[in-house]
Amino acid sequence: MRRGAVAGLMLAAVTLSAQSVDNWQHWQYGAPITTSAPAPGGPRLVGVVVPAAVTARARPQWEDLRVVDGQYVEQPFVLWAGASTLTREWRAARLLDPGFVAGEYSQVVLDLGERPAVHNRLRLDLAATADYQTWIEIAVSGDARTWQVVRDRAPIYDLNRAGMGDKREAAYPPSVSRYVRVRLLDGVTRFNIVGAAVAEEVESKIELLPSDLVFAPSEVGDRRSGWASQGGADGLTIAEIRIETTQAQFLRPMAVEASDDGTTWRRVASGEIARTRVQSETRETLSVPVWAPPAKHWRAIVYDQNDRPLTGVTLRALVRPRRVVFQESPGQT
């Protein structure tokens, strides 16, 4: 194994002393770099993950990060982080045959026109005067007579009046069918569907790693369950909040909030978490993606409505790993 160091206002795992080298006597923290033995053919590029604890001590854009070799000679490097990509272009659809079957569902058929492009995501616009939360069924057809169900139960909701945001989109397997039938599976409420659109969504996933952030229950008001991070999280940029629970089946909206002082909170993400069982198959959605600047405090809020709170809950915050990439030569540490 070959070793070097990452120096700067960083992880207090190794302290660089004035006796090491005069050039680094005012740098307070260091963390070791361990790499495998280099190939004998010559120099190579090496990438090392920057730990979350290092990020917490660094300046916001890591301008105080340095890489030094075993002789404490500074080495050039690139700070690299993978980024996920999401492409989605909405296409409006013509609404056909809106209707309501009491005790069963509200329904509408979307006409995408002749030879429609690939579509795998649906968005509904509803004229509603109160918060709602329901399931939808999505089916496709080439002739509007013979239907294939491609998503039997997808959650949608609008809880803006309760401060929990909305989700009026649902994904399904890619299709080129001209017609899409949507049923809102609430036989009590008649939904007024005023618009709809479809899109082909293409997403590339990136690597995520668990952070050291710890969450504990927090009071957030009636019909809600909350968990707040413990201790400061300076410089931590969260990519995803993931929940684990022993509850067998559930559907809940979840919001993610951030704060710099632990008192004033701002919402930075929302989505739904769910676990359903269809015949012998269990389907889960247990995480909410987060795109937000770094914050000192984080919390997650689950909207329970009239249901009992989830049981056996554990929350984890995941981060996008950043790497220092530098050149290592044979014999260099």
CSV table of C-alpha atoms in Angstrom, one decimal:
chain,number,residue,atom,x,y,z
A,1,MET,CA,0.0,0.0,0.0
A,2,ARG,CA,1.2,3.5,-0.8
A,3,ARG,CA,0.4,6.5,1.3
A,4,GLY,CA,0.2,10.3,0.9
A,5,ALA,CA,-2.0,13.0,2.5
A,6,VAL,CA,-4.8,15.5,1.8
A,7,ALA,CA,-4.0,18.7,3.6
A,8,GLY,CA,-6.1,21.7,4.5
A,9,LEU,CA,-8.9,22.7,6.9
A,10,MET,CA,-9.9,19.1,6.8
A,11,LEU,CA,-10.4,15.9,8.8
A,12,ALA,CA,-8.6,15.9,12.1
A,13,ALA,CA,-7.4,12.3,11.6
A,14,VAL,CA,-3.8,13.4,11.1
A,15,THR,CA,-2.5,16.7,12.4
A,16,LEU,CA,0.3,18.2,10.3
A,17,SER,CA,2.8,19.7,12.8
A,18,ALA,CA,5.3,22.4,12.2
A,19,GLN,CA,8.1,19.8,12.5
A,20,SER,CA,6.9,18.1,9.3
A,21,VAL,CA,7.7,20.9,6.9
A,22,ASP,CA,7.7,24.6,7.3
A,23,ASN,CA,5.4,25.1,4.2
A,24,TRP,CA,2.5,23.4,6.0
A,25,GLN,CA,2.9,24.6,9.6
A,26,HIS,CA,-0.3,26.7,9.5
A,27,TRP,CA,-2.5,24.0,7.9
A,28,GLN,CA,-4.5,22.5,10.7
A,29,TYR,CA,-5.8,19.2,9.5
A,30,GLY,CA,-4.8,16.3,7.2
A,31,ALA,CA,-6.2,13.0,6.1
A,32,PRO,CA,-4.2,10.1,4.8
A,33,ILE,CA,-4.5,8.8,1.2
A,34,THR,CA,-4.0,5.1,0.7
A,35,THR,CA,-3.7,3.7,-2.9
A,36,SER,CA,-2.9,0.3,-4.3
A,37,ALA,CA,0.6,-0.3,-5.7
A,38,PRO,CA,0.9,1.5,-9.1
A,39,ALA,CA,1.5,-0.5,-12.3
A,40,PRO,CA,5.2,-0.6,-13.3
A,41,GLY,CA,4.5,0.9,-16.7
A,42,GLY,CA,4.7,4.5,-15.5
A,43,PRO,CA,2.5,7.3,-14.0
A,44,ARG,CA,-1.2,6.8,-13.5
A,45,LEU,CA,-4.2,8.7,-12.5
A,46,VAL,CA,-5.6,8.0,-9.0
A,47,GLY,CA,-9.1,8.9,-7.7
A,48,VAL,CA,-9.7,9.1,-3.9
A,49,VAL,CA,-13.1,9.7,-2.3
A,50,VAL,CA,-13.1,12.8,0.0
A,51,PRO,CA,-14.8,11.8,3.2
A,52,ALA,CA,-17.9,13.7,4.5
A,53,ALA,CA,-16.0,14.7,7.6
A,54,VAL,CA,-13.4,16.4,5.4
A,55,THR,CA,-16.1,18.2,3.5
A,56,ALA,CA,-17.6,19.4,6.8
A,57,ARG,CA,-14.3,21.2,7.7
A,58,ALA,CA,-13.5,22.6,4.3
A,59,ARG,CA,-14.6,25.9,2.9
A,60,PRO,CA,-17.7,25.8,0.7
A,61,GLN,CA,-16.0,25.3,-2.6
A,62,TRP,CA,-13.0,23.3,-1.2
A,63,GLU,CA,-10.6,26.1,-2.1
A,64,ASP,CA,-8.5,25.1,0.9
A,65,LEU,CA,-8.0,21.5,-0.3
A,66,ARG,CA,-4.5,20.5,-1.2
A,67,VAL,CA,-2.8,17.2,-2.1
A,68,VAL,CA,0.8,16.6,-1.0
A,69,ASP,CA,3.0,13.6,-1.6
A,70,GLY,CA,5.2,11.8,0.9
A,71,GLN,CA,7.8,14.5,0.7
A,72,TYR,CA,5.2,17.2,1.4
A,73,VAL,CA,5.4,18.5,-2.2
A,74,GLU,CA,2.1,19.9,-3.4
A,75,GLN,CA,0.6,17.9,-6.3
A,76,PRO,CA,-2.0,19.2,-8.9
A,77,PHE,CA,-5.4,17.6,-8.7
A,78,VAL,CA,-8.9,17.8,-10.0
A,79,LEU,CA,-11.9,17.7,-7.7
A,80,TRP,CA,-14.5,15.5,-9.5
A,81,ALA,CA,-18.1,14.6,-8.7
A,82,GLY,CA,-20.5,12.6,-10.8
A,83,ALA,CA,-23.8,14.1,-11.7
A,84,SER,CA,-27.0,12.5,-12.6
A,85,THR,CA,-28.9,13.6,-15.7
A,86,LEU,CA,-32.6,13.8,-16.3
A,87,THR,CA,-34.2,14.5,-19.7
A,88,ARG,CA,-37.9,15.0,-20.0
A,89,GLU,CA,-39.9,17.0,-22.5
A,90,TRP,CA,-43.6,17.2,-21.9
A,91,ARG,CA,-46.1,16.8,-24.8
A,92,ALA,CA,-49.7,17.9,-24.3
A,93,ALA,CA,-52.4,15.4,-24.9
A,94,ARG,CA,-56.0,15.7,-26.0
A,95,LEU,CA,-58.6,14.7,-23.4
A,96,LEU,CA,-61.4,12.3,-24.4
A,97,ASP,CA,-64.4,10.8,-22.5
A,98,PRO,CA,-63.9,12.2,-19.0
A,99,GLY,CA,-66.3,10.5,-16.6
A,100,PHE,CA,-67.1,9.3,-13.2
A,101,VAL,CA,-68.3,5.9,-12.0
A,102,ALA,CA,-69.7,6.3,-8.5
A,103,GLY,CA,-68.1,4.0,-6.0
A,104,GLU,CA,-65.2,3.1,-8.4
A,105,TYR,CA,-63.3,5.8,-10.2
A,106,SER,CA,-62.9,9.0,-12.2
A,107,GLN,CA,-61.6,8.5,-15.7
A,108,VAL,CA,-60.1,10.2,-18.8
A,109,VAL,CA,-58.6,9.0,-22.0
A,110,LEU,CA,-55.6,10.8,-23.5
A,111,ASP,CA,-55.2,10.9,-27.3
A,112,LEU,CA,-51.5,11.4,-28.2
A,113,GLY,CA,-52.1,11.6,-32.0
A,114,GLU,CA,-51.0,9.3,-34.8
A,115,ARG,CA,-47.5,7.7,-34.4
A,116,PRO,CA,-46.7,9.2,-31.0
A,117,ALA,CA,-43.1,9.2,-29.7
A,118,VAL,CA,-42.1,7.0,-26.8
A,119,HIS,CA,-43.7,8.0,-23.5
A,120,ASN,CA,-43.2,6.6,-20.0
A,121,ARG,CA,-44.4,9.4,-17.7
A,122,LEU,CA,-47.8,11.1,-17.2
A,123,ARG,CA,-48.8,14.4,-15.6
A,124,LEU,CA,-52.3,15.3,-14.6
A,125,ASP,CA,-53.8,18.8,-14.0
A,126,LEU,CA,-56.8,18.7,-11.7
A,127,ALA,CA,-59.2,21.5,-10.7
A,128,ALA,CA,-59.5,20.9,-7.0
A,129,THR,CA,-60.6,23.1,-4.2
A,130,ALA,CA,-59.3,20.9,-1.3
A,131,ASP,CA,-56.3,18.7,-0.7
A,132,TYR,CA,-56.4,15.2,-2.0
A,133,GLN,CA,-54.4,12.0,-2.1
A,134,THR,CA,-55.4,9.0,-4.2
A,135,TRP,CA,-54.1,6.2,-6.5
A,136,ILE,CA,-54.3,6.1,-10.3
A,137,GLU,CA,-54.3,3.3,-12.8
A,138,ILE,CA,-52.7,3.7,-16.2
A,139,ALA,CA,-53.5,1.7,-19.2
A,140,VAL,CA,-52.5,2.0,-22.9
A,141,SER,CA,-54.1,1.0,-26.2
A,142,GLY,CA,-53.5,1.4,-29.9
A,143,ASP,CA,-57.2,1.5,-30.8
A,144,ALA,CA,-59.0,2.8,-27.6
A,145,ARG,CA,-60.9,-0.5,-27.3
A,146,THR,CA,-58.4,-3.1,-26.1
A,147,TRP,CA,-56.5,-1.9,-23.0
A,148,GLN,CA,-53.3,-3.1,-21.3
A,149,VAL,CA,-52.8,-1.9,-17.7
A,150,VAL,CA,-49.1,-0.8,-17.4
A,151,ARG,CA,-49.4,0.7,-13.9
A,152,ASP,CA,-52.1,-0.6,-11.6
A,153,ARG,CA,-51.6,1.7,-8.5
A,154,ALA,CA,-49.5,4.9,-8.6
A,155,PRO,CA,-49.9,7.5,-5.9
A,156,ILE,CA,-50.7,11.2,-6.7
A,157,TYR,CA,-51.6,14.0,-4.3
A,158,ASP,CA,-52.0,17.7,-3.8
A,159,LEU,CA,-51.4,18.7,-0.2
A,160,ASN,CA,-50.2,22.3,-0.7
A,161,ARG,CA,-52.9,23.6,1.7
A,162,ALA,CA,-51.4,21.4,4.4
A,163,GLY,CA,-47.9,22.6,3.5
A,164,MET,CA,-46.7,19.2,2.1
A,165,GLY,CA,-46.5,20.0,-1.6
A,166,ASP,CA,-47.9,18.0,-4.5
A,167,LYS,CA,-47.1,15.1,-6.8
A,168,ARG,CA,-49.3,14.8,-9.9
A,169,GLU,CA,-47.0,12.6,-12.0
A,170,ALA,CA,-46.5,8.9,-12.4
A,171,ALA,CA,-44.1,6.7,-14.3
A,172,TYR,CA,-44.9,3.5,-16.3
A,173,PRO,CA,-43.1,1.2,-18.8
A,174,PRO,CA,-42.1,2.8,-22.1
A,175,SER,CA,-44.9,2.7,-24.7
A,176,VAL,CA,-45.7,4.0,-28.2
A,177,SER,CA,-49.4,3.5,-27.9
A,178,ARG,CA,-51.7,6.3,-29.1
A,179,TYR,CA,-54.2,6.2,-26.2
A,180,VAL,CA,-53.6,6.4,-22.5
A,181,ARG,CA,-56.4,5.7,-20.1
A,182,VAL,CA,-56.2,7.2,-16.5
A,183,ARG,CA,-58.4,6.1,-13.7
A,184,LEU,CA,-58.3,7.9,-10.3
A,185,LEU,CA,-59.3,5.1,-7.9
A,186,ASP,CA,-61.4,7.1,-5.5
A,187,GLY,CA,-65.1,6.2,-5.9
A,188,VAL,CA,-66.2,8.9,-3.5
A,189,THR,CA,-64.6,12.1,-5.0
A,190,ARG,CA,-65.4,13.1,-8.6
A,191,PHE,CA,-62.1,14.6,-9.9
A,192,ASN,CA,-62.2,17.3,-12.6
A,193,ILE,CA,-59.3,16.6,-14.9
A,194,VAL,CA,-58.6,19.7,-16.9
A,195,GLY,CA,-55.3,18.8,-18.6
A,196,ALA,CA,-52.7,16.1,-19.1
A,197,ALA,CA,-49.3,15.6,-20.7
A,198,VAL,CA,-46.9,12.8,-21.3
A,199,ALA,CA,-43.1,12.6,-21.7
A,200,GLU,CA,-40.3,10.2,-22.2
A,201,GLU,CA,-38.0,10.4,-19.2
A,202,VAL,CA,-34.4,9.2,-19.4
A,203,GLU,CA,-32.4,9.3,-16.2
A,204,SER,CA,-28.8,8.3,-15.5
A,205,LYS,CA,-28.1,7.2,-11.9
A,206,ILE,CA,-25.0,8.2,-10.0
A,207,GLU,CA,-23.2,6.6,-7.1
A,208,LEU,CA,-24.4,7.5,-3.6
A,209,LEU,CA,-22.8,6.9,-0.2
A,210,PRO,CA,-24.3,7.0,3.3
A,211,SER,CA,-23.3,10.0,5.4
A,212,ASP,CA,-22.6,10.1,9.1
A,213,LEU,CA,-25.7,12.2,9.8
A,214,VAL,CA,-27.9,10.9,12.6
A,215,PHE,CA,-31.6,11.6,12.8
A,216,ALA,CA,-33.9,11.6,15.9
A,217,PRO,CA,-37.6,12.1,16.3
A,218,SER,CA,-38.7,15.8,16.3
A,219,GLU,CA,-42.1,17.5,17.0
A,220,VAL,CA,-43.5,19.0,13.8
A,221,GLY,CA,-47.2,19.4,14.5
A,222,ASP,CA,-50.5,17.4,14.3
A,223,ARG,CA,-50.9,14.6,11.8
A,224,ARG,CA,-47.2,14.7,11.0
A,225,SER,CA,-44.1,12.8,12.0
A,226,GLY,CA,-40.7,14.4,12.0
A,227,TRP,CA,-37.0,13.5,12.3
A,228,ALA,CA,-34.2,16.1,12.7
A,229,SER,CA,-30.5,15.7,12.2
A,230,GLN,CA,-28.4,15.8,15.4
A,231,GLY,CA,-25.5,18.1,15.7
A,232,GLY,CA,-24.2,20.4,13.0
A,233,ALA,CA,-23.6,19.3,9.4
A,234,ASP,CA,-21.5,22.2,8.1
A,235,GLY,CA,-20.8,21.9,4.4
A,236,LEU,CA,-22.9,18.7,3.9
A,237,THR,CA,-24.9,18.5,0.7
A,238,ILE,CA,-27.5,15.8,0.8
A,239,ALA,CA,-28.4,13.9,-2.4
A,240,GLU,CA,-31.2,11.7,-1.0
A,241,ILE,CA,-33.1,10.9,2.2
A,242,ARG,CA,-34.0,7.3,2.6
A,243,ILE,CA,-36.4,5.9,5.1
A,244,GLU,CA,-36.6,2.4,6.5
A,245,THR,CA,-39.7,1.2,8.4
A,246,THR,CA,-41.2,-2.1,9.7
A,247,GLN,CA,-44.6,-1.0,8.4
A,248,ALA,CA,-46.0,-3.7,6.0
A,249,GLN,CA,-48.0,-1.3,3.7
A,250,PHE,CA,-48.3,2.4,3.6
A,251,LEU,CA,-48.4,5.5,1.4
A,252,ARG,CA,-47.2,8.9,2.8
A,253,PRO,CA,-46.1,12.2,1.4
A,254,MET,CA,-42.6,13.2,2.7
A,255,ALA,CA,-40.9,16.6,2.7
A,256,VAL,CA,-37.3,17.4,3.3
A,257,GLU,CA,-36.3,20.7,5.0
A,258,ALA,CA,-33.0,22.5,5.6
A,259,SER,CA,-32.0,25.2,8.1
A,260,ASP,CA,-28.9,27.2,9.0
A,261,ASP,CA,-29.9,27.8,12.6
A,262,GLY,CA,-32.2,24.9,13.5
A,263,THR,CA,-35.2,27.2,14.0
A,264,THR,CA,-36.1,28.6,10.6
A,265,TRP,CA,-36.7,25.9,8.0
A,266,ARG,CA,-37.1,25.9,4.3
A,267,ARG,CA,-38.5,23.1,2.1
A,268,VAL,CA,-35.9,21.8,-0.4
A,269,ALA,CA,-37.6,18.6,-1.6
A,270,SER,CA,-40.8,16.5,-1.5
A,271,GLY,CA,-42.1,13.2,-2.7
A,272,GLU,CA,-44.0,10.1,-1.6
A,273,ILE,CA,-42.8,7.0,0.2
A,274,ALA,CA,-44.8,3.9,-0.2
A,275,ARG,CA,-44.9,0.1,0.2
A,276,THR,CA,-47.6,-1.8,-1.5
A,277,ARG,CA,-48.3,-5.4,-2.2
A,278,VAL,CA,-49.9,-6.4,-5.5
A,279,GLN,CA,-50.8,-10.1,-5.6
A,280,SER,CA,-47.4,-11.7,-4.5
A,281,GLU,CA,-45.2,-8.7,-5.4
A,282,THR,CA,-44.1,-6.0,-3.0
A,283,ARG,CA,-43.3,-2.6,-4.5
A,284,GLU,CA,-41.4,0.1,-2.6
A,285,THR,CA,-40.5,3.7,-2.9
A,286,LEU,CA,-38.5,4.6,0.1
A,287,SER,CA,-36.4,7.6,-0.8
A,288,VAL,CA,-36.8,11.3,-1.8
A,289,PRO,CA,-34.1,12.9,-4.0
A,290,VAL,CA,-32.7,16.2,-2.8
A,291,TRP,CA,-31.2,19.1,-4.8
A,292,ALA,CA,-30.2,21.8,-2.4
A,293,PRO,CA,-27.2,23.9,-1.2
A,294,PRO,CA,-25.3,22.7,1.9
A,295,ALA,CA,-27.0,23.3,5.2
A,296,LYS,CA,-26.2,22.8,9.0
A,297,HIS,CA,-29.5,21.2,9.9
A,298,TRP,CA,-31.8,18.8,8.0
A,299,ARG,CA,-35.1,17.2,8.8
A,300,ALA,CA,-37.7,15.0,7.2
A,301,ILE,CA,-41.5,15.3,7.7
A,302,VAL,CA,-44.0,12.5,6.9
A,303,TYR,CA,-47.6,13.5,6.5
A,304,ASP,CA,-49.6,10.8,8.4
A,305,GLN,CA,-53.1,12.4,7.8
A,306,ASN,CA,-55.5,10.2,9.7
A,307,ASP,CA,-53.3,7.1,9.7
A,308,ARG,CA,-51.1,6.0,12.6
A,309,PRO,CA,-47.4,7.0,12.4
A,310,LEU,CA,-45.1,4.6,10.7
A,311,THR,CA,-43.4,2.0,12.9
A,312,GLY,CA,-39.7,1.2,13.4
A,313,VAL,CA,-38.5,4.2,11.4
A,314,THR,CA,-34.8,4.8,10.6
A,315,LEU,CA,-33.6,7.6,8.3
A,316,ARG,CA,-30.4,7.8,6.4
A,317,ALA,CA,-28.9,10.7,4.4
A,318,LEU,CA,-27.0,9.8,1.3
A,319,VAL,CA,-24.4,12.1,-0.4
A,320,ARG,CA,-22.7,12.2,-3.8
A,321,PRO,CA,-19.1,11.2,-3.3
A,322,ARG,CA,-16.4,13.7,-4.5
A,323,ARG,CA,-13.0,12.5,-5.5
A,324,VAL,CA,-9.6,14.1,-5.8
A,325,VAL,CA,-8.0,12.9,-9.0
A,326,PHE,CA,-4.2,13.2,-9.3
A,327,GLN,CA,-1.2,11.6,-11.0
A,328,GLU,CA,0.9,9.1,-9.1
A,329,SER,CA,4.3,8.1,-10.4
A,330,PRO,CA,6.2,4.9,-9.6
A,331,GLY,CA,8.1,5.2,-6.3
A,332,GLN,CA,5.9,8.2,-5.3
A,333,THR,CA,3.8,8.1,-2.1
